[in-house]
PDB file of C-alpha atoms in Angstrom:
ATOM      1  CA  UNK C   1     -33.177  35.577  13.579  1.00 49.00           C
ATOM      2  CA  UNK C   2     -33.269  35.211   9.704  1.00 45.00           C
ATOM      3  CA  UNK C   3     -30.910  32.348   8.461  1.00 42.00           C
ATOM      4  CA  UNK C   4     -31.125  32.325   4.539  1.00 39.00           C
ATOM      5  CA  UNK C   5     -28.780  28.556   2.821  1.00 39.00           C
ATOM      6  CA  UNK C   6     -25.314  29.610   1.955  1.00 41.00           C
ATOM      7  CA  UNK C   7     -26.720  30.578  -2.049  1.00 36.00           C
ATOM      8  CA  UNK C   8     -25.318  34.112  -2.175  1.00 35.00           C
ATOM      9  CA  UNK C   9     -25.554  34.817  -6.235  1.00 32.00           C
ATOM     10  CA  UNK C  10     -26.919  37.951  -5.193  1.00 30.00           C
ATOM     11  CA  UNK C  11     -24.144  40.218  -3.536  1.00 31.00           C
ATOM     12  CA  UNK C  12     -22.915  42.404  -5.610  1.00 31.00           C
ATOM     13  CA  UNK C  13     -19.333  42.619  -6.504  1.00 31.00           C
ATOM     14  CA  UNK C  14     -16.677  44.686  -5.302  1.00 28.00           C
ATOM     15  CA  UNK C  15     -13.248  45.916  -5.661  1.00 29.00           C
ATOM     16  CA  UNK C  16      -9.989  43.510  -4.074  1.00 31.00           C
ATOM     17  CA  UNK C  17      -8.170  46.327  -1.353  1.00 29.00           C
ATOM     18  CA  UNK C  18      -4.636  46.856  -1.044  1.00 30.00           C
ATOM     19  CA  UNK C  19      -3.602  45.623   2.272  1.00 29.00           C
ATOM     20  CA  UNK C  20       0.166  47.038   2.410  1.00 34.00           C
ATOM     21  CA  UNK C  21       2.200  45.479   5.731  1.00 32.00           C
ATOM     22  CA  UNK C  22      -0.295  44.496   7.140  1.00 36.00           C
ATOM     23  CA  UNK C  23      -1.624  42.178   4.961  1.00 37.00           C
ATOM     24  CA  UNK C  24       2.412  40.325   4.919  1.00 35.00           C
ATOM     25  CA  UNK C  25       1.436  40.442   8.478  1.00 35.00           C
ATOM     26  CA  UNK C  26      -1.615  38.045   9.044  1.00 36.00           C
ATOM     27  CA  UNK C  27      -0.386  36.265   5.776  1.00 39.00           C
ATOM     28  CA  UNK C  28      -4.155  37.702   4.689  1.00 38.00           C
ATOM     29  CA  UNK C  29      -3.274  38.590   0.626  1.00 39.00           C
ATOM     30  CA  UNK C  30      -4.646  36.536  -1.964  1.00 40.00           C
ATOM     31  CA  UNK C  31      -5.890  37.811  -5.445  1.00 39.00           C
ATOM     32  CA  UNK C  32      -8.407  39.869  -5.815  1.00 41.00           C
ATOM     33  CA  UNK C  33     -11.141  39.454  -3.824  1.00 42.00           C
ATOM     34  CA  UNK C  34     -15.279  38.679  -5.485  1.00 41.00           C
ATOM     35  CA  UNK C  35     -18.275  38.592  -4.047  1.00 41.00           C
ATOM     36  CA  UNK C  36     -19.735  34.544  -3.703  1.00 48.00           C
ATOM     37  CA  UNK C  37     -22.449  33.293  -6.147  1.00 38.00           C
ATOM     38  CA  UNK C  38     -23.993  29.538  -6.701  1.00 38.00           C
ATOM     39  CA  UNK C  39     -25.020  26.927  -4.194  1.00 34.00           C
ATOM     40  CA  UNK C  40     -22.668  24.976  -2.213  1.00 34.00           C
ATOM     41  CA  UNK C  41     -23.730  21.294  -1.827  1.00 30.00           C
ATOM     42  CA  UNK C  42     -22.386  18.973   0.754  1.00 28.00           C
ATOM     43  CA  UNK C  43     -23.038  15.740  -1.235  1.00 31.00           C
ATOM     44  CA  UNK C  44     -19.350  13.555  -1.836  1.00 31.00           C
ATOM     45  CA  UNK C  45     -18.173  11.291  -3.815  1.00 35.00           C
ATOM     46  CA  UNK C  46     -14.532   9.779  -2.947  1.00 38.00           C
ATOM     47  CA  UNK C  47     -11.710  12.021  -2.284  1.00 38.00           C
ATOM     48  CA  UNK C  48      -9.644  14.394  -3.322  1.00 38.00           C
ATOM     49  CA  UNK C  49      -7.366  15.374  -5.600  1.00 39.00           C
ATOM     50  CA  UNK C  50      -3.833  14.978  -4.332  1.00 38.00           C
ATOM     51  CA  UNK C  51      -0.590  16.108  -5.385  1.00 40.00           C
ATOM     52  CA  UNK C  52       1.007  13.483  -7.825  1.00 41.00           C
ATOM     53  CA  UNK C  53       4.406  12.202  -6.846  1.00 41.00           C
ATOM     54  CA  UNK C  54       6.360  10.119  -9.031  1.00 42.00           C
ATOM     55  CA  UNK C  55       8.168   7.293  -6.271  1.00 42.00           C
ATOM     56  CA  UNK C  56      10.554   6.482  -8.702  1.00 43.00           C
ATOM     57  CA  UNK C  57      12.771   9.725  -8.391  1.00 50.00           C
ATOM     58  CA  UNK C  58      13.312  10.457  -4.874  1.00 76.00           C
ATOM     59  CA  UNK C  59      13.573  13.980  -5.228  1.00 87.00           C
ATOM     60  CA  UNK C  60      11.852  16.663  -5.879  1.00 90.00           C
ATOM     61  CA  UNK C  61      13.018  19.740  -8.172  1.00 93.00           C
ATOM     62  CA  UNK C  62      14.127  23.240  -5.774  1.00 94.00           C
ATOM     63  CA  UNK C  63      12.078  25.842  -7.564  1.00 93.00           C
ATOM     64  CA  UNK C  64       8.480  27.939  -6.882  1.00 92.00           C
ATOM     65  CA  UNK C  65       6.329  26.259  -6.982  1.00 92.00           C
ATOM     66  CA  UNK C  66       6.936  23.514  -4.570  1.00 94.00           C
ATOM     67  CA  UNK C  67       8.187  25.722  -1.664  1.00 95.00           C
ATOM     68  CA  UNK C  68       4.556  27.167  -1.871  1.00 92.00           C
ATOM     69  CA  UNK C  69       2.819  24.046  -3.368  1.00 93.00           C
ATOM     70  CA  UNK C  70       3.518  22.822   0.988  1.00 94.00           C
ATOM     71  CA  UNK C  71       2.614  24.131   4.332  1.00 93.00           C
ATOM     72  CA  UNK C  72       6.029  23.254   6.127  1.00 96.00           C
ATOM     73  CA  UNK C  73       6.693  22.171   9.362  1.00 95.00           C
ATOM     74  CA  UNK C  74       9.558  21.312  11.502  1.00 95.00           C
ATOM     75  CA  UNK C  75      10.896  18.068  12.918  1.00 94.00           C
ATOM     76  CA  UNK C  76      14.243  18.599  13.275  1.00 94.00           C
ATOM     77  CA  UNK C  77      16.576  21.053  13.566  1.00 96.00           C
ATOM     78  CA  UNK C  78      20.537  20.778  13.814  1.00 97.00           C
ATOM     79  CA  UNK C  79      24.225  22.778  14.116  1.00 97.00           C
ATOM     80  CA  UNK C  80      27.253  22.459  12.234  1.00 95.00           C
ATOM     81  CA  UNK C  81      28.883  20.036  14.121  1.00 96.00           C
ATOM     82  CA  UNK C  82      24.926  17.979  13.717  1.00 95.00           C
ATOM     83  CA  UNK C  83      23.977  17.920  17.492  1.00 96.00           C
ATOM     84  CA  UNK C  84      20.194  19.404  17.657  1.00 96.00           C
ATOM     85  CA  UNK C  85      19.965  23.149  18.695  1.00 96.00           C
ATOM     86  CA  UNK C  86      19.784  23.717  21.846  1.00 94.00           C
ATOM     87  CA  UNK C  87      16.035  26.319  21.604  1.00 94.00           C
ATOM     88  CA  UNK C  88      14.923  23.536  19.467  1.00 94.00           C
ATOM     89  CA  UNK C  89      15.671  20.251  21.555  1.00 92.00           C
ATOM     90  CA  UNK C  90      13.233  18.599  23.544  1.00 87.00           C
ATOM     91  CA  UNK C  91       9.956  19.229  21.591  1.00 87.00           C
ATOM     92  CA  UNK C  92       7.397  17.593  22.505  1.00 86.00           C
ATOM     93  CA  UNK C  93       5.724  16.877  18.481  1.00 83.00           C
ATOM     94  CA  UNK C  94       2.951  18.994  19.201  1.00 83.00           C
ATOM     95  CA  UNK C  95       6.058  22.296  19.942  1.00 86.00           C
ATOM     96  CA  UNK C  96       7.015  21.010  16.475  1.00 85.00           C
ATOM     97  CA  UNK C  97       3.905  21.472  14.192  1.00 85.00           C
ATOM     98  CA  UNK C  98       3.887  24.788  15.777  1.00 90.00           C
ATOM     99  CA  UNK C  99       6.561  25.986  14.431  1.00 94.00           C
ATOM    100  CA  UNK C 100       5.834  26.766  10.873  1.00 94.00           C
ATOM    101  CA  UNK C 101       7.021  28.419   7.253  1.00 95.00           C
ATOM    102  CA  UNK C 102       5.981  28.963   4.125  1.00 93.00           C
ATOM    103  CA  UNK C 103       6.217  30.441   1.135  1.00 92.00           C
ATOM    104  CA  UNK C 104       4.720  33.569  -1.455  1.00 84.00           C
ATOM    105  CA  UNK C 105       5.145  35.106  -3.741  1.00 77.00           C
ATOM    106  CA  UNK C 106       5.395  39.206  -3.860  1.00 64.00           C
ATOM    107  CA  UNK C 107       2.546  39.505  -5.640  1.00 52.00           C
ATOM    108  CA  UNK C 108       0.419  38.405  -4.489  1.00 45.00           C
ATOM    109  CA  UNK C 109       1.344  40.181  -1.130  1.00 40.00           C
ATOM    110  CA  UNK C 110       2.171  43.517  -2.208  1.00 42.00           C
ATOM    111  CA  UNK C 111       5.113  43.991  -0.053  1.00 46.00           C
ATOM    112  CA  UNK C 112       8.784  44.184  -0.903  1.00 43.00           C
ATOM    113  CA  UNK C 113      11.025  43.340   1.744  1.00 46.00           C
ATOM    114  CA  UNK C 114      14.912  44.300   0.668  1.00 52.00           C
ATOM    115  CA  UNK C 115      15.413  42.902  -3.180  1.00 56.00           C
ATOM    116  CA  UNK C 116      14.596  39.961  -3.017  1.00 62.00           C
ATOM    117  CA  UNK C 117      11.151  39.356  -5.464  1.00 70.00           C
ATOM    118  CA  UNK C 118       9.033  36.829  -3.367  1.00 85.00           C
ATOM    119  CA  UNK C 119       9.475  36.337   0.773  1.00 84.00           C
ATOM    120  CA  UNK C 120       8.895  32.773   3.870  1.00 90.00           C
ATOM    121  CA  UNK C 121       6.775  33.435   6.633  1.00 90.00           C
ATOM    122  CA  UNK C 122       7.210  31.481   9.879  1.00 93.00           C
ATOM    123  CA  UNK C 123       6.435  30.946  12.840  1.00 92.00           C
ATOM    124  CA  UNK C 124       7.388  28.994  16.676  1.00 90.00           C
ATOM    125  CA  UNK C 125       3.135  29.643  17.942  1.00 87.00           C
ATOM    126  CA  UNK C 126       3.789  32.764  18.164  1.00 88.00           C
ATOM    127  CA  UNK C 127       5.086  35.722  16.152  1.00 88.00           C
ATOM    128  CA  UNK C 128       4.348  35.336  12.761  1.00 88.00           C
ATOM    129  CA  UNK C 129       7.693  36.882  10.691  1.00 88.00           C
ATOM    130  CA  UNK C 130       9.052  36.742   6.777  1.00 87.00           C
ATOM    131  CA  UNK C 131      11.459  37.636   5.486  1.00 87.00           C
ATOM    132  CA  UNK C 132      12.273  38.701   1.485  1.00 87.00           C
ATOM    133  CA  UNK C 133      14.571  35.459  -0.361  1.00 90.00           C
ATOM    134  CA  UNK C 134      14.206  34.305  -4.350  1.00 90.00           C
ATOM    135  CA  UNK C 135      15.408  31.131  -5.531  1.00 92.00           C
ATOM    136  CA  UNK C 136      19.512  30.512  -7.519  1.00 92.00           C
ATOM    137  CA  UNK C 137      19.269  27.063  -8.428  1.00 93.00           C
ATOM    138  CA  UNK C 138      18.800  25.118  -4.953  1.00 96.00           C
ATOM    139  CA  UNK C 139      19.965  28.055  -2.893  1.00 96.00           C
ATOM    140  CA  UNK C 140      17.852  30.149  -1.332  1.00 95.00           C
ATOM    141  CA  UNK C 141      19.222  33.860  -0.707  1.00 92.00           C
ATOM    142  CA  UNK C 142      16.958  35.470   2.026  1.00 88.00           C
ATOM    143  CA  UNK C 143      17.506  38.997   3.660  1.00 79.00           C
ATOM    144  CA  UNK C 144      18.973  39.220   6.904  1.00 68.00           C
ATOM    145  CA  UNK C 145      16.547  41.561   8.263  1.00 68.00           C
ATOM    146  CA  UNK C 146      12.670  41.407   8.641  1.00 73.00           C
ATOM    147  CA  UNK C 147       9.318  42.402   9.294  1.00 79.00           C
ATOM    148  CA  UNK C 148       6.350  40.433  11.705  1.00 80.00           C
ATOM    149  CA  UNK C 149       3.866  41.028  14.593  1.00 80.00           C
ATOM    150  CA  UNK C 150       4.628  42.402  18.151  1.00 78.00           C
ATOM    151  CA  UNK C 151       2.715  40.173  20.194  1.00 82.00           C
ATOM    152  CA  UNK C 152       4.320  39.561  23.907  1.00 81.00           C
ATOM    153  CA  UNK C 153       5.932  36.555  24.154  1.00 85.00           C
ATOM    154  CA  UNK C 154       7.625  33.952  26.609  1.00 86.00           C
ATOM    155  CA  UNK C 155      10.955  33.947  27.321  1.00 88.00           C
ATOM    156  CA  UNK C 156      11.549  30.916  25.605  1.00 88.00           C
ATOM    157  CA  UNK C 157       9.419  31.550  22.842  1.00 89.00           C
ATOM    158  CA  UNK C 158      11.636  34.732  21.944  1.00 90.00           C
ATOM    159  CA  UNK C 159      15.504  32.656  22.213  1.00 92.00           C
ATOM    160  CA  UNK C 160      13.069  30.296  19.604  1.00 93.00           C
ATOM    161  CA  UNK C 161      12.160  33.571  17.224  1.00 92.00           C
ATOM    162  CA  UNK C 162      15.455  35.234  17.045  1.00 92.00           C
ATOM    163  CA  UNK C 163      17.161  31.351  16.867  1.00 95.00           C
ATOM    164  CA  UNK C 164      15.077  30.412  13.316  1.00 94.00           C
ATOM    165  CA  UNK C 165      15.825  34.407  12.140  1.00 92.00           C
ATOM    166  CA  UNK C 166      19.384  33.967  12.445  1.00 93.00           C
ATOM    167  CA  UNK C 167      19.632  30.960  10.508  1.00 95.00           C
ATOM    168  CA  UNK C 168      16.755  31.397   8.118  1.00 93.00           C
ATOM    169  CA  UNK C 169      18.482  34.321   8.073  1.00 91.00           C
ATOM    170  CA  UNK C 170      21.600  32.985   5.846  1.00 92.00           C
ATOM    171  CA  UNK C 171      21.719  31.852   2.579  1.00 94.00           C
ATOM    172  CA  UNK C 172      20.962  28.282   2.039  1.00 96.00           C
ATOM    173  CA  UNK C 173      20.955  24.647  -0.313  1.00 97.00           C
ATOM    174  CA  UNK C 174      18.092  23.209  -0.551  1.00 97.00           C
ATOM    175  CA  UNK C 175      16.755  19.770  -0.994  1.00 97.00           C
ATOM    176  CA  UNK C 176      13.091  18.144  -1.377  1.00 97.00           C
ATOM    177  CA  UNK C 177      12.346  14.640  -1.221  1.00 94.00           C
ATOM    178  CA  UNK C 178       9.076  12.949  -1.628  1.00 89.00           C
ATOM    179  CA  UNK C 179       9.589   9.763  -0.321  1.00 82.00           C
ATOM    180  CA  UNK C 180       8.277   8.447   2.248  1.00 84.00           C
ATOM    181  CA  UNK C 181       6.966  11.821   2.715  1.00 90.00           C
ATOM    182  CA  UNK C 182       8.041  15.146   1.095  1.00 95.00           C
ATOM    183  CA  UNK C 183      10.229  16.788   2.628  1.00 96.00           C
ATOM    184  CA  UNK C 184      12.026  19.976   2.707  1.00 98.00           C
ATOM    185  CA  UNK C 185      15.885  20.307   3.779  1.00 98.00           C
ATOM    186  CA  UNK C 186      17.986  23.406   4.360  1.00 98.00           C
ATOM    187  CA  UNK C 187      21.791  23.403   5.134  1.00 98.00           C
ATOM    188  CA  UNK C 188      22.632  26.935   5.762  1.00 97.00           C
ATOM    189  CA  UNK C 189      25.978  28.759   4.413  1.00 95.00           C
ATOM    190  CA  UNK C 190      27.590  27.923   8.099  1.00 95.00           C
ATOM    191  CA  UNK C 191      26.120  24.560   7.794  1.00 97.00           C
ATOM    192  CA  UNK C 192      23.598  24.467  10.649  1.00 98.00           C
ATOM    193  CA  UNK C 193      20.279  21.952   9.320  1.00 98.00           C
ATOM    194  CA  UNK C 194      16.933  22.335   9.214  1.00 97.00           C
ATOM    195  CA  UNK C 195      14.609  20.119   7.579  1.00 97.00           C
ATOM    196  CA  UNK C 196      10.384  20.313   7.647  1.00 97.00           C
ATOM    197  CA  UNK C 197       7.786  17.809   5.979  1.00 96.00           C
ATOM    198  CA  UNK C 198       5.034  19.341   3.738  1.00 95.00           C
ATOM    199  CA  UNK C 199       1.657  19.485   4.161  1.00 93.00           C
ATOM    200  CA  UNK C 200       0.014  19.639   0.773  1.00 92.00           C
ATOM    201  CA  UNK C 201      -1.603  22.964   0.551  1.00 88.00           C
ATOM    202  CA  UNK C 202      -5.331  23.854  -0.146  1.00 85.00           C
ATOM    203  CA  UNK C 203      -4.244  25.119  -3.794  1.00 85.00           C
ATOM    204  CA  UNK C 204      -2.202  22.121  -4.516  1.00 88.00           C
ATOM    205  CA  UNK C 205      -5.138  19.255  -3.147  1.00 85.00           C
ATOM    206  CA  UNK C 206      -7.276  20.955  -5.535  1.00 82.00           C
ATOM    207  CA  UNK C 207      -5.535  21.583  -8.493  1.00 83.00           C
ATOM    208  CA  UNK C 208      -8.009  25.399  -9.172  1.00 82.00           C
ATOM    209  CA  UNK C 209      -7.504  28.960  -8.085  1.00 82.00           C
ATOM    210  CA  UNK C 210     -10.101  29.782  -5.224  1.00 83.00           C
ATOM    211  CA  UNK C 211     -11.606  32.758  -4.467  1.00 85.00           C
ATOM    212  CA  UNK C 212     -11.596  34.804  -1.627  1.00 83.00           C
ATOM    213  CA  UNK C 213     -13.191  36.380   0.570  1.00 84.00           C
ATOM    214  CA  UNK C 214     -13.791  37.713   4.308  1.00 86.00           C
ATOM    215  CA  UNK C 215     -16.143  36.301   6.142  1.00 88.00           C
ATOM    216  CA  UNK C 216     -17.681  37.742  10.038  1.00 88.00           C
ATOM    217  CA  UNK C 217     -18.896  34.239  11.822  1.00 90.00           C
ATOM    218  CA  UNK C 218     -21.852  34.919  14.434  1.00 91.00           C
ATOM    219  CA  UNK C 219     -20.697  33.497  17.902  1.00 92.00           C
ATOM    220  CA  UNK C 220     -23.221  31.089  17.992  1.00 91.00           C
ATOM    221  CA  UNK C 221     -23.256  28.565  15.503  1.00 91.00           C
ATOM    222  CA  UNK C 222     -27.286  27.568  14.748  1.00 90.00           C
ATOM    223  CA  UNK C 223     -29.507  23.860  13.549  1.00 91.00           C
ATOM    224  CA  UNK C 224     -28.361  23.233   9.908  1.00 89.00           C
ATOM    225  CA  UNK C 225     -31.542  22.998   7.861  1.00 84.00           C
ATOM    226  CA  UNK C 226     -30.815  19.887   5.943  1.00 79.00           C
ATOM    227  CA  UNK C 227     -30.475  18.050   9.428  1.00 85.00           C
ATOM    228  CA  UNK C 228     -31.400  19.995  12.729  1.00 84.00           C
ATOM    229  CA  UNK C 229     -29.467  17.069  14.618  1.00 87.00           C
ATOM    230  CA  UNK C 230     -26.173  19.357  13.131  1.00 89.00           C
ATOM    231  CA  UNK C 231     -24.599  22.865  14.194  1.00 90.00           C
ATOM    232  CA  UNK C 232     -23.934  25.364  11.160  1.00 90.00           C
ATOM    233  CA  UNK C 233     -21.679  28.799  11.512  1.00 90.00           C
ATOM    234  CA  UNK C 234     -23.425  31.523  10.283  1.00 91.00           C
ATOM    235  CA  UNK C 235     -21.871  34.272   8.103  1.00 90.00           C
ATOM    236  CA  UNK C 236     -21.756  37.232   6.539  1.00 90.00           C
ATOM    237  CA  UNK C 237     -19.604  38.763   4.074  1.00 88.00           C
ATOM    238  CA  UNK C 238     -17.172  41.709   4.853  1.00 86.00           C
ATOM    239  CA  UNK C 239     -15.329  43.915   2.395  1.00 79.00           C
ATOM    240  CA  UNK C 240     -13.954  47.793   2.518  1.00 75.00           C
ATOM    241  CA  UNK C 241     -14.764  50.449   0.265  1.00 78.00           C
ATOM    242  CA  UNK C 242     -11.875  50.958  -1.741  1.00 72.00           C
ATOM    243  CA  UNK C 243     -10.826  55.019  -1.525  1.00 76.00           C
ATOM    244  CA  UNK C 244     -11.954  55.354   2.343  1.00 77.00           C
ATOM    245  CA  UNK C 245     -11.028  52.182   3.725  1.00 71.00           C
ATOM    246  CA  UNK C 246     -15.011  52.054   5.151  1.00 77.00           C
ATOM    247  CA  UNK C 247     -15.860  48.571   6.397  1.00 74.00           C
ATOM    248  CA  UNK C 248     -18.989  48.067   4.456  1.00 80.00           C
ATOM    249  CA  UNK C 249     -21.450  44.402   6.536  1.00 80.00           C
ATOM    250  CA  UNK C 250     -23.854  42.338   3.896  1.00 73.00           C
ATOM    251  CA  UNK C 251     -26.304  42.448   6.611  1.00 73.00           C
ATOM    252  CA  UNK C 252     -28.190  39.357   5.574  1.00 86.00           C
ATOM    253  CA  UNK C 253     -26.365  36.503   7.638  1.00 90.00           C
ATOM    254  CA  UNK C 254     -26.489  32.836   5.546  1.00 87.00           C
ATOM    255  CA  UNK C 255     -25.865  29.584   6.905  1.00 88.00           C
ATOM    256  CA  UNK C 256     -22.467  27.635   5.659  1.00 81.00           C
ATOM    257  CA  UNK C 257     -23.320  23.879   4.769  1.00 72.00           C
ATOM    258  CA  UNK C 258     -20.850  22.958   4.500  1.00 74.00           C
ATOM    259  CA  UNK C 259     -17.632  22.692   7.366  1.00 79.00           C
ATOM    260  CA  UNK C 260     -13.948  25.875   6.911  1.00 86.00           C
ATOM    261  CA  UNK C 261     -10.591  23.497   6.587  1.00 82.00           C
ATOM    262  CA  UNK C 262      -8.226  24.954   9.400  1.00 80.00           C
ATOM    263  CA  UNK C 263     -10.936  26.962  11.444  1.00 85.00           C
ATOM    264  CA  UNK C 264     -11.644  25.751  15.060  1.00 83.00           C
ATOM    265  CA  UNK C 265     -14.916  28.160  15.552  1.00 86.00           C
ATOM    266  CA  UNK C 266     -15.275  30.331  19.206  1.00 83.00           C
ATOM    267  CA  UNK C 267     -18.515  31.449  20.372  1.00 84.00           C
ATOM    268  CA  UNK C 268     -17.239  35.422  19.463  1.00 84.00           C
ATOM    269  CA  UNK C 269     -18.118  37.234  16.257  1.00 85.00           C
ATOM    270  CA  UNK C 270     -15.014  37.158  14.250  1.00 82.00           C
ATOM    271  CA  UNK C 271     -13.604  37.667  11.235  1.00 82.00           C
ATOM    272  CA  UNK C 272     -11.688  35.426   8.991  1.00 84.00           C
ATOM    273  CA  UNK C 273     -10.644  35.199   5.501  1.00 83.00           C
ATOM    274  CA  UNK C 274     -11.208  31.571   3.817  1.00 85.00           C
ATOM    275  CA  UNK C 275     -10.982  30.685  -0.264  1.00 84.00           C
ATOM    276  CA  UNK C 276     -13.364  28.744  -1.943  1.00 84.00           C
ATOM    277  CA  UNK C 277     -12.191  26.041  -4.162  1.00 82.00           C
ATOM    278  CA  UNK C 278     -14.489  24.623  -6.956  1.00 77.00           C
ATOM    279  CA  UNK C 279     -12.729  21.298  -7.629  1.00 69.00           C
ATOM    280  CA  UNK C 280     -12.733  19.531 -11.214  1.00 67.00           C
ATOM    281  CA  UNK C 281     -12.993  16.480 -10.281  1.00 61.00           C
ATOM    282  CA  UNK C 282     -15.899  14.802 -10.920  1.00 54.00           C
ATOM    283  CA  UNK C 283     -15.888  12.615  -7.626  1.00 58.00           C
ATOM    284  CA  UNK C 284     -15.914  16.311  -5.879  1.00 53.00           C
ATOM    285  CA  UNK C 285     -19.677  17.761  -6.484  1.00 53.00           C
ATOM    286  CA  UNK C 286     -19.428  20.085  -3.172  1.00 64.00           C
ATOM    287  CA  UNK C 287     -18.017  23.858  -2.629  1.00 73.00           C
ATOM    288  CA  UNK C 288     -14.652  23.440  -0.143  1.00 78.00           C
ATOM    289  CA  UNK C 289     -14.046  25.814   1.785  1.00 78.00           C
ATOM    290  CA  UNK C 290     -10.742  26.526   4.177  1.00 80.00           C
ATOM    291  CA  UNK C 291      -9.208  28.683   5.821  1.00 79.00           C
ATOM    292  CA  UNK C 292      -5.984  30.828   5.187  1.00 73.00           C
ATOM    293  CA  UNK C 293      -3.428  31.389   7.657  1.00 54.00           C
ATOM    294  CA  UNK C 294      -4.212  34.415   8.971  1.00 46.00           C
ATOM    295  CA  UNK C 295      -7.362  33.021  10.987  1.00 41.00           C
ATOM    296  CA  UNK C 296      -5.158  31.896  13.889  1.00 37.00           C
ATOM    297  CA  UNK C 297      -3.901  35.634  14.411  1.00 32.00           C
ATOM    298  CA  UNK C 298      -7.552  36.593  14.007  1.00 34.00           C
ATOM    299  CA  UNK C 299      -8.807  34.000  16.839  1.00 31.00           C
ATOM    300  CA  UNK C 300      -5.750  35.185  19.351  1.00 31.00           C
ATOM    301  CA  UNK C 301      -6.370  38.856  18.350  1.00 30.00           C
ATOM    302  CA  UNK C 302     -10.014  38.981  18.147  1.00 33.00           C
ATOM    303  CA  UNK C 303      -9.924  41.979  15.739  1.00 32.00           C
ATOM    304  CA  UNK C 304     -11.250  42.383  12.264  1.00 35.00           C
ATOM    305  CA  UNK C 305      -8.924  42.807   9.374  1.00 31.00           C
ATOM    306  CA  UNK C 306      -7.504  45.486   9.023  1.00 31.00           C
ATOM    307  CA  UNK C 307      -7.785  47.509   5.718  1.00 31.00           C
TER     308      UNK C 307
END
């Protein structure tokens, strides 16, 4: 198999494809994807830019930017008596981290549920579900109904999904605290309480907009050309004809010599969506590759990204 360093300056540009509801399900819809250009260097000096928070002010403004700037994981869930909600009680830290919430712009999703201009995606570790929402001051107004994937889950997981959909279907009062860690608190219409911890998204960390690509990843890793003692991924670009939806794959395999954040390789052919960041900080002189939320689903289902 012939390989080259990941320099894709010769690849053609292509048009983004509208994914519709399928994108909502996979959380794969983002700004238009373009062809890859430029060399990738792996040398780094120092740390990436981190979100700057005024520690003197313990609260962040509840706005779209701050909601979308983090990936949220559940810390605790309490009923209107201050007692743990049964469906989310006695969970391990690992199980809690699997209960995730993200917020998306409608123009990135190219889909609208109900009359709300944005939507939120949530998962308890099985299906990915979503509801439309809008902000009115600190009030989060949501659609009672929504959509999502329909994978088979266990009885416990189904109960958790149903309860989370019920809780997030209520309008809520929001607050965001920045110290000692970024936390998002929901007080629902029925006085239930959900507390989430925030992990800055790649866009927030690196301070630049990404370029998105679909990549097919080869099952077997190979020795890196710059250091054969290390293993590197082989990838090639995937896109679709705008009108026919026919899949087009760049036949040339390329070696990517930097890791992909959030991607765990399995020995199987898979297609993933990745974001490429080119940080403006002088301390970071390499491209940063980040797998999107859809990766978890794509690996589990072992399917290709649909049009």
